[in-house]
DNA sequence: GTCTATAATTCGATAGAC
DNA sequence: GTCTATCGAATTATAGAC
């Protein structure tokens, strides 16, 4: 009965470690998230983490893979782009803590900052290019500044007025901002 | 010649330590900024840092005192509020790295996050209250989300399109956003 | 006022038994 | 596959000589 024995299969253990790593990196940042703590959360020995991932850097890279899952913006009515992106982003932040782990780690860990730059350049950049060919680079940067600013103040700093807003209020306030960044005059 | 001797006066040494601490905390965050490195920057022995500030926590508190120096918003023409605040903030970020030190540290250090909440609640909150009595708490939170988002993407993550914008472009893009957050309809 | 020496922790990583 | 034991390095902080 290998599959039901106390010794989990390799894939299960590896997935458990990755999930625990995501939580710890999201909660504590790169430096404070220790391999010992991650192993304890996963219910295994710290040496197992090293065995499966080699070192802390590789563990972080495996735990911090992320897809914004942006919808096809060319299918969205032109005047609803801002609201749609705002709604999508807040749902994405709430549903997956990987982005939070990346944000927390990026402040002190250059490799995490690189990853965030890659994500926004490779995923948000082309999506904006398709709908706003007039200076899409600057426009996507502005969108990132407001979206990441919301995440920073809401989830990391927990500024009370921002943390207290419900999703509809966030969409109502940020939607027009993103809309102007995407389609407004330069 | 006590004032010109190699042994600096107490005040000079303390100020030198505080300046070096600000730089290190701004560049590296709370954990990675070591007392050893701060002492080396200040050209003194690590034990001196402990002597003057007791522990790392108190050193950070002393290095992270900050005033937004917001102008009296009641004297600003009502339709220029957004642009004025955007211009003021970017100048403030560029001219004093203390806010950057606070932001970097706040991500992993709860006391630093507390300080940022205090600064925005005590300094931005009342200023907004004076000009936007209709839900000033939410409005000031929204302003903080965009202002801090700009700082995050421009100085910490260094997203290329945001880091490349000159001050005038930042004011032109963010001004209308802040203006709407302050004076727009709910 | 300044520095040496070191205590007390904590961490990432390795070696090897079972 | 899993765990024990431990190394070597780095850190904050303390005690005390000069």
CSV table of C-alpha atoms (C1' of nucleotides) in Angstrom, one decimal:
chain,number,residue,atom,x,y,z
A,1,UNK,CA,0.0,0.0,0.0
A,2,UNK,CA,2.6,2.6,-1.0
A,3,UNK,CA,0.0,5.2,-1.8
A,4,UNK,CA,-1.7,5.1,1.6
A,5,UNK,CA,1.4,4.5,3.8
A,6,UNK,CA,2.7,7.1,6.1
A,7,UNK,CA,5.5,7.8,3.7
A,8,UNK,CA,4.1,10.1,1.2
A,9,UNK,CA,5.0,9.9,-2.4
A,10,UNK,CA,7.6,12.2,-3.7
A,11,UNK,CA,5.2,14.4,-5.6
A,12,UNK,CA,2.9,14.9,-2.6
A,13,UNK,CA,5.8,15.9,-0.4
A,14,UNK,CA,7.2,18.3,-2.9
A,15,UNK,CA,3.8,19.9,-3.4
A,16,UNK,CA,3.3,20.3,0.3
A,17,UNK,CA,6.7,22.0,0.7
A,18,UNK,CA,5.9,24.4,-2.2
A,19,UNK,CA,2.6,25.3,-0.6
A,20,UNK,CA,4.1,25.9,2.8
A,21,UNK,CA,6.9,27.9,1.2
A,22,UNK,CA,4.4,30.1,-0.6
A,23,UNK,CA,2.6,30.9,2.7
A,24,UNK,CA,5.8,31.6,4.6
A,25,UNK,CA,7.3,33.8,1.9
A,26,UNK,CA,4.0,35.7,1.6
A,27,UNK,CA,3.8,36.2,5.3
A,28,UNK,CA,7.4,36.9,6.2
A,29,UNK,CA,9.3,37.9,3.2
A,30,UNK,CA,12.4,36.2,1.8
A,31,UNK,CA,14.9,36.5,4.7
A,32,UNK,CA,12.5,35.8,7.6
A,33,UNK,CA,10.9,32.8,5.9
A,34,UNK,CA,13.3,30.1,7.1
A,35,UNK,CA,13.6,26.7,5.7
A,36,UNK,CA,13.1,25.3,9.2
A,37,UNK,CA,9.8,27.1,9.5
A,38,UNK,CA,8.6,26.0,6.1
A,39,UNK,CA,9.5,22.4,6.8
A,40,UNK,CA,7.6,22.5,10.1
A,41,UNK,CA,4.5,23.9,8.3
A,42,UNK,CA,4.7,21.1,5.8
A,43,UNK,CA,5.2,18.5,8.6
A,44,UNK,CA,8.5,17.2,7.4
A,45,UNK,CA,12.2,17.5,8.2
A,46,UNK,CA,14.2,20.6,7.0
A,47,UNK,CA,16.6,18.3,5.3
A,48,UNK,CA,13.8,17.2,3.0
A,49,UNK,CA,13.5,20.7,1.7
A,50,UNK,CA,17.1,20.8,0.7
A,51,UNK,CA,16.9,17.4,-0.9
A,52,UNK,CA,14.0,18.4,-3.1
A,53,UNK,CA,14.9,21.9,-4.0
A,54,UNK,CA,18.7,22.1,-3.5
A,55,UNK,CA,18.8,25.5,-1.8
A,56,UNK,CA,16.6,28.3,-0.6
A,57,UNK,CA,16.9,30.3,-3.8
A,58,UNK,CA,15.5,27.5,-5.9
A,59,UNK,CA,12.8,26.9,-3.5
A,60,UNK,CA,11.7,30.5,-3.8
A,61,UNK,CA,11.8,30.3,-7.6
A,62,UNK,CA,9.6,27.2,-7.5
A,63,UNK,CA,7.1,28.8,-5.0
A,64,UNK,CA,6.9,32.1,-6.9
A,65,UNK,CA,5.8,31.0,-10.3
A,66,UNK,CA,2.8,33.2,-11.2
A,67,UNK,CA,0.4,33.9,-14.0
A,68,UNK,CA,-1.7,37.1,-13.8
A,69,UNK,CA,-4.4,35.3,-15.9
A,70,UNK,CA,-5.4,38.5,-17.6
A,71,UNK,CA,-8.5,38.1,-19.8
A,72,UNK,CA,-8.3,38.9,-23.5
A,73,UNK,CA,-8.6,42.6,-23.3
A,74,UNK,CA,-9.5,42.9,-27.0
A,75,UNK,CA,-12.8,41.2,-26.2
A,76,UNK,CA,-13.7,43.7,-23.5
A,77,UNK,CA,-15.7,46.8,-24.4
A,78,UNK,CA,-13.4,49.7,-24.7
A,79,UNK,CA,-14.9,51.8,-22.0
A,80,UNK,CA,-15.0,49.0,-19.5
A,81,UNK,CA,-11.3,48.1,-19.5
A,82,UNK,CA,-10.5,49.9,-16.3
A,83,UNK,CA,-13.2,48.4,-14.3
A,84,UNK,CA,-12.6,44.9,-15.7
A,85,UNK,CA,-8.9,45.0,-14.9
A,86,UNK,CA,-9.5,46.4,-11.4
A,87,UNK,CA,-12.0,43.6,-10.6
A,88,UNK,CA,-9.7,41.0,-12.1
A,89,UNK,CA,-6.7,42.1,-10.1
A,90,UNK,CA,-8.4,42.3,-6.7
A,91,UNK,CA,-9.8,38.8,-7.3
A,92,UNK,CA,-6.4,37.5,-8.3
A,93,UNK,CA,-4.8,39.0,-5.2
A,94,UNK,CA,-7.4,37.5,-2.9
A,95,UNK,CA,-7.4,34.1,-4.6
A,96,UNK,CA,-3.6,33.4,-4.7
A,97,UNK,CA,-1.1,34.5,-2.2
A,98,UNK,CA,1.8,34.0,-4.6
A,99,UNK,CA,1.8,37.6,-5.8
A,100,UNK,CA,1.9,38.7,-2.2
A,101,UNK,CA,4.9,36.4,-1.6
A,102,UNK,CA,6.6,38.0,-4.6
A,103,UNK,CA,5.8,41.5,-3.5
A,104,UNK,CA,7.1,40.9,0.1
A,105,UNK,CA,10.2,39.2,-1.1
A,106,UNK,CA,10.9,41.7,-3.9
A,107,UNK,CA,11.7,44.5,-1.4
A,108,UNK,CA,14.9,42.9,-0.2
A,109,UNK,CA,15.5,40.1,-2.7
A,110,UNK,CA,16.6,41.2,-6.1
A,111,UNK,CA,15.6,38.0,-7.8
A,112,UNK,CA,12.1,38.5,-6.7
A,113,UNK,CA,12.0,42.0,-8.0
A,114,UNK,CA,13.3,40.7,-11.3
A,115,UNK,CA,10.4,38.2,-11.4
A,116,UNK,CA,7.9,40.9,-10.8
A,117,UNK,CA,9.3,43.0,-13.6
A,118,UNK,CA,9.2,40.0,-15.8
A,119,UNK,CA,5.6,39.3,-15.0
A,120,UNK,CA,4.4,42.8,-15.7
A,121,UNK,CA,6.5,43.2,-18.8
A,122,UNK,CA,5.6,39.8,-20.3
A,123,UNK,CA,1.9,39.6,-19.3
A,124,UNK,CA,0.5,43.1,-18.7
A,125,UNK,CA,2.7,44.8,-21.3
A,126,UNK,CA,1.4,42.9,-24.4
A,127,UNK,CA,-2.2,43.0,-23.2
A,128,UNK,CA,-2.0,46.8,-23.0
A,129,UNK,CA,-0.2,47.0,-26.4
A,130,UNK,CA,-3.1,45.3,-28.0
A,131,UNK,CA,-5.6,47.9,-26.9
A,132,UNK,CA,-3.5,51.0,-26.5
A,133,UNK,CA,-0.9,51.2,-29.2
A,134,UNK,CA,-0.1,54.8,-28.2
A,135,UNK,CA,2.7,54.5,-25.7
A,136,UNK,CA,1.7,51.2,-24.2
A,137,UNK,CA,4.9,50.9,-22.1
A,138,UNK,CA,4.2,54.0,-20.0
A,139,UNK,CA,0.5,53.1,-19.8
A,140,UNK,CA,1.2,49.6,-18.5
A,141,UNK,CA,3.7,51.0,-16.0
A,142,UNK,CA,1.0,53.4,-14.7
A,143,UNK,CA,-1.5,50.6,-14.3
A,144,UNK,CA,1.1,48.6,-12.4
A,145,UNK,CA,1.8,51.5,-10.1
A,146,UNK,CA,-1.8,51.8,-9.0
A,147,UNK,CA,-2.5,48.0,-8.9
A,148,UNK,CA,0.7,47.3,-6.9
A,149,UNK,CA,0.0,50.4,-4.7
A,150,UNK,CA,-3.4,49.0,-3.8
A,151,UNK,CA,-1.9,45.6,-3.0
A,152,UNK,CA,0.8,47.2,-0.9
A,153,UNK,CA,-1.5,49.4,1.1
A,154,UNK,CA,-4.3,46.8,1.4
A,155,UNK,CA,-2.4,43.6,2.1
A,156,UNK,CA,1.1,44.5,3.3
A,157,UNK,CA,0.8,47.8,5.1
A,158,UNK,CA,-2.9,47.3,5.9
A,159,UNK,CA,-3.8,51.0,5.9
A,160,UNK,CA,-7.2,50.9,7.6
A,161,UNK,CA,-9.2,52.8,5.0
A,162,UNK,CA,-7.8,50.7,2.1
A,163,UNK,CA,-8.1,47.4,3.9
A,164,UNK,CA,-11.7,48.2,4.9
A,165,UNK,CA,-12.9,48.9,1.3
A,166,UNK,CA,-15.0,46.1,-0.2
A,167,UNK,CA,-14.3,44.8,-3.7
A,168,UNK,CA,-17.1,46.9,-5.3
A,169,UNK,CA,-15.7,50.1,-3.8
A,170,UNK,CA,-12.2,49.3,-5.0
A,171,UNK,CA,-13.5,48.7,-8.6
A,172,UNK,CA,-15.6,51.9,-8.5
A,173,UNK,CA,-12.7,54.0,-7.4
A,174,UNK,CA,-9.8,52.4,-9.3
A,175,UNK,CA,-11.7,51.6,-12.4
A,176,UNK,CA,-11.7,55.1,-13.8
A,177,UNK,CA,-8.1,55.6,-12.9
A,178,UNK,CA,-7.0,52.5,-14.8
A,179,UNK,CA,-9.3,53.5,-17.7
A,180,UNK,CA,-7.6,56.9,-18.0
A,181,UNK,CA,-4.1,55.3,-17.8
A,182,UNK,CA,-5.1,52.9,-20.6
A,183,UNK,CA,-7.2,55.1,-22.9
A,184,UNK,CA,-6.8,58.7,-21.8
A,185,UNK,CA,-4.8,61.5,-23.6
A,186,UNK,CA,-1.1,61.6,-23.1
B,1,UNK,CA,41.0,71.4,20.9
B,2,UNK,CA,38.3,69.0,21.6
B,3,UNK,CA,36.1,70.1,18.7
B,4,UNK,CA,38.8,69.4,16.1
B,5,UNK,CA,40.4,66.4,17.7
B,6,UNK,CA,40.1,63.0,16.1
B,7,UNK,CA,37.6,62.0,18.8
B,8,UNK,CA,34.4,63.5,17.6
B,9,UNK,CA,31.9,65.0,20.0
B,10,UNK,CA,29.0,62.8,21.0
B,11,UNK,CA,26.5,64.7,18.9
B,12,UNK,CA,28.5,64.4,15.8
B,13,UNK,CA,28.9,60.6,16.1
B,14,UNK,CA,25.3,60.1,16.9
B,15,UNK,CA,24.2,62.1,13.9
B,16,UNK,CA,26.7,60.2,11.7
B,17,UNK,CA,25.3,56.9,12.9
B,18,UNK,CA,21.7,58.0,12.2
B,19,UNK,CA,22.6,59.2,8.7
B,20,UNK,CA,24.4,55.9,7.9
B,21,UNK,CA,21.4,53.9,9.4
B,22,UNK,CA,19.0,55.8,7.2
B,23,UNK,CA,21.0,54.9,4.1
B,24,UNK,CA,21.4,51.3,5.0
B,25,UNK,CA,17.7,50.8,6.0
B,26,UNK,CA,16.6,52.5,2.8
B,27,UNK,CA,18.9,50.4,0.6
B,28,UNK,CA,18.6,47.0,2.3
B,29,UNK,CA,15.5,46.9,4.5
B,30,UNK,CA,15.4,46.1,8.2
B,31,UNK,CA,16.9,42.6,8.4
B,32,UNK,CA,19.7,43.0,5.8
B,33,UNK,CA,20.8,46.3,7.2
B,34,UNK,CA,23.3,45.1,9.9
B,35,UNK,CA,24.7,47.2,12.7
B,36,UNK,CA,28.1,46.2,11.5
B,37,UNK,CA,27.5,47.7,8.1
B,38,UNK,CA,26.0,50.8,9.5
B,39,UNK,CA,29.0,51.3,11.8
B,40,UNK,CA,31.4,50.7,9.0
B,41,UNK,CA,29.6,53.4,6.9
B,42,UNK,CA,29.8,55.8,9.8
B,43,UNK,CA,33.5,55.0,10.3
B,44,UNK,CA,33.1,53.8,13.9
B,45,UNK,CA,33.0,50.6,15.8
B,46,UNK,CA,29.8,48.5,16.0
B,47,UNK,CA,29.8,48.7,19.8
B,48,UNK,CA,29.4,52.5,19.5
B,49,UNK,CA,26.0,52.0,17.8
B,50,UNK,CA,24.8,49.9,20.7
B,51,UNK,CA,26.2,52.4,23.2
B,52,UNK,CA,24.3,55.3,21.6
B,53,UNK,CA,21.0,53.6,20.6
B,54,UNK,CA,20.7,50.6,22.9
B,55,UNK,CA,19.5,48.1,20.3
B,56,UNK,CA,18.7,47.8,16.6
B,57,UNK,CA,15.0,48.6,17.1
B,58,UNK,CA,15.7,51.9,18.8
B,59,UNK,CA,18.2,52.8,16.1
B,60,UNK,CA,15.6,52.2,13.4
B,61,UNK,CA,13.1,54.3,15.3
B,62,UNK,CA,15.6,57.2,15.5
B,63,UNK,CA,16.5,56.9,11.9
B,64,UNK,CA,12.9,56.7,10.6
B,65,UNK,CA,11.4,59.9,12.0
B,66,UNK,CA,9.7,61.6,9.1
B,67,UNK,CA,7.5,64.5,8.2
B,68,UNK,CA,5.6,64.6,4.9
B,69,UNK,CA,5.8,68.4,5.0
B,70,UNK,CA,2.5,68.7,3.2
B,71,UNK,CA,1.6,72.3,2.2
B,72,UNK,CA,-1.5,73.9,3.6
B,73,UNK,CA,-4.0,72.4,1.2
B,74,UNK,CA,-6.7,75.0,2.1
B,75,UNK,CA,-4.5,77.6,0.4
B,76,UNK,CA,-4.3,75.6,-2.9
B,77,UNK,CA,-6.8,76.3,-5.7
B,78,UNK,CA,-9.4,73.5,-5.5
B,79,UNK,CA,-8.8,72.2,-9.0
B,80,UNK,CA,-5.0,72.1,-8.6
B,81,UNK,CA,-5.0,69.9,-5.5
B,82,UNK,CA,-4.1,66.7,-7.3
B,83,UNK,CA,-1.2,68.1,-9.3
B,84,UNK,CA,0.2,69.9,-6.2
B,85,UNK,CA,0.2,66.8,-4.1
B,86,UNK,CA,1.7,64.7,-6.9
B,87,UNK,CA,4.5,67.3,-7.4
B,88,UNK,CA,5.1,67.6,-3.7
B,89,UNK,CA,5.3,63.9,-3.1
B,90,UNK,CA,7.7,63.1,-5.8
B,91,UNK,CA,10.0,65.9,-4.6
B,92,UNK,CA,9.7,64.6,-1.1
B,93,UNK,CA,10.6,61.1,-2.1
B,94,UNK,CA,13.6,62.3,-4.2
B,95,UNK,CA,14.9,64.6,-1.5
B,96,UNK,CA,14.8,62.4,1.6
B,97,UNK,CA,15.4,58.7,1.6
B,98,UNK,CA,13.8,58.2,5.0
B,99,UNK,CA,10.4,57.4,3.5
B,100,UNK,CA,12.1,54.8,1.3
B,101,UNK,CA,13.8,53.3,4.3
B,102,UNK,CA,10.4,53.1,6.0
B,103,UNK,CA,8.8,51.5,3.0
B,104,UNK,CA,11.5,48.9,2.6
B,105,UNK,CA,11.5,48.0,6.3
B,106,UNK,CA,7.7,48.0,6.6
B,107,UNK,CA,7.3,45.0,4.4
B,108,UNK,CA,8.9,42.7,7.0
B,109,UNK,CA,9.1,44.8,10.1
B,110,UNK,CA,5.7,45.5,11.8
B,111,UNK,CA,7.0,48.5,13.8
B,112,UNK,CA,7.9,50.2,10.5
B,113,UNK,CA,4.5,49.4,9.1
B,114,UNK,CA,3.0,51.0,12.2
B,115,UNK,CA,5.0,54.1,11.6
B,116,UNK,CA,3.8,54.4,8.0
B,117,UNK,CA,0.2,54.1,9.1
B,118,UNK,CA,0.8,56.8,11.8
B,119,UNK,CA,2.4,59.1,9.3
B,120,UNK,CA,-0.4,58.9,6.8
B,121,UNK,CA,-3.2,58.9,9.4
B,122,UNK,CA,-1.7,61.9,11.3
B,123,UNK,CA,-0.4,64.0,8.4
B,124,UNK,CA,-2.3,63.2,5.3
B,125,UNK,CA,-5.6,62.4,7.0
B,126,UNK,CA,-6.2,65.8,8.6
B,127,UNK,CA,-5.0,67.6,5.4
B,128,UNK,CA,-7.6,65.8,3.4
B,129,UNK,CA,-10.3,66.3,6.0
B,130,UNK,CA,-9.8,70.1,5.6
B,131,UNK,CA,-10.6,70.1,1.9
B,132,UNK,CA,-12.8,67.0,1.4
B,133,UNK,CA,-15.1,66.6,4.4
B,134,UNK,CA,-17.1,64.0,2.4
B,135,UNK,CA,-15.5,60.6,3.4
B,136,UNK,CA,-12.0,62.0,3.9
B,137,UNK,CA,-10.7,58.7,5.4
B,138,UNK,CA,-11.4,56.7,2.2
B,139,UNK,CA,-10.1,59.5,0.1
B,140,UNK,CA,-6.8,59.8,1.9
B,141,UNK,CA,-6.4,56.0,1.7
B,142,UNK,CA,-6.9,56.1,-2.0
B,143,UNK,CA,-4.3,58.9,-2.3
B,144,UNK,CA,-1.9,56.8,-0.3
B,145,UNK,CA,-2.5,53.8,-2.5
B,146,UNK,CA,-1.4,55.7,-5.6
B,147,UNK,CA,1.4,57.7,-4.0
B,148,UNK,CA,2.9,54.6,-2.3
B,149,UNK,CA,2.3,52.6,-5.5
B,150,UNK,CA,4.4,55.1,-7.4
B,151,UNK,CA,7.2,54.9,-4.9
B,152,UNK,CA,7.1,51.1,-4.8
B,153,UNK,CA,7.3,50.7,-8.6
B,154,UNK,CA,9.7,53.7,-9.2
B,155,UNK,CA,12.2,53.3,-6.4
B,156,UNK,CA,11.9,49.8,-5.0
B,157,UNK,CA,10.9,47.5,-7.9
B,158,UNK,CA,12.3,49.9,-10.5
B,159,UNK,CA,9.8,49.0,-13.1
B,160,UNK,CA,11.4,50.5,-16.2
B,161,UNK,CA,8.5,52.5,-17.6
B,162,UNK,CA,7.8,54.0,-14.1
B,163,UNK,CA,11.5,54.7,-13.3
B,164,UNK,CA,12.0,56.3,-16.6
B,165,UNK,CA,9.2,58.9,-16.3
B,166,UNK,CA,10.4,62.4,-15.5
B,167,UNK,CA,8.8,64.5,-12.8
B,168,UNK,CA,6.5,66.5,-15.1
B,169,UNK,CA,5.1,63.3,-16.7
B,170,UNK,CA,4.4,61.8,-13.2
B,171,UNK,CA,2.5,65.0,-12.2
B,172,UNK,CA,0.6,65.0,-15.5
B,173,UNK,CA,-0.5,61.4,-15.2
B,174,UNK,CA,-1.0,61.1,-11.4
B,175,UNK,CA,-2.4,64.6,-10.8
B,176,UNK,CA,-5.9,63.9,-12.3
B,177,UNK,CA,-6.0,60.6,-10.4
B,178,UNK,CA,-5.3,62.3,-7.0
B,179,UNK,CA,-7.7,65.1,-7.9
B,180,UNK,CA,-10.5,62.7,-8.5
B,181,UNK,CA,-9.7,60.7,-5.3
B,182,UNK,CA,-9.9,64.0,-3.4
B,183,UNK,CA,-12.8,65.9,-5.0
B,184,UNK,CA,-14.6,63.4,-7.3
B,185,UNK,CA,-18.0,61.9,-6.7
B,186,UNK,CA,-18.3,58.9,-4.4
C,1,DG,C1',34.6,57.7,24.1
C,2,DT,C1',36.4,53.9,21.7
C,3,DC,C1',37.4,49.3,20.9
C,4,DT,C1',38.5,44.0,21.8
C,5,DA,C1',36.7,39.8,22.9
C,6,DT,C1',33.2,36.9,23.1
C,7,DA,C1',28.6,35.1,24.6
C,8,DA,C1',24.2,33.4,22.8
C,9,DT,C1',21.4,32.6,18.8
C,10,DT,C1',20.0,31.4,14.5
C,11,DC,C1',20.5,30.1,9.8
C,12,DG,C1',21.6,27.5,5.4
C,13,DA,C1',23.7,23.5,4.1
C,14,DT,C1',26.1,18.8,4.4
C,15,DA,C1',27.1,13.9,5.7
C,16,DG,C1',25.4,9.8,6.6
C,17,DA,C1',22.5,6.3,9.3
C,18,DC,C1',18.4,3.8,8.7
D,1,DG,C1',12.5,8.6,1.4
D,2,DT,C1',13.2,10.4,5.9
D,3,DC,C1',15.6,11.9,9.7
D,4,DT,C1',19.7,12.9,13.2
D,5,DA,C1',23.6,15.3,14.0
D,6,DT,C1',26.4,18.9,13.1
D,7,DC,C1',29.3,22.3,10.7
D,8,DG,C1',30.5,27.0,9.5
D,9,DA,C1',29.1,31.4,9.0
D,10,DA,C1',26.7,35.5,10.4
D,11,DT,C1',24.0,38.2,13.6
D,12,DT,C1',22.7,41.0,17.9
D,13,DA,C1',24.1,42.1,22.2
D,14,DT,C1',27.1,42.2,26.4
D,15,DA,C1',31.3,42.8,29.5
D,16,DG,C1',35.0,45.1,30.2
D,17,DA,C1',40.0,46.9,29.1
D,18,DC,C1',42.2,51.2,27.8
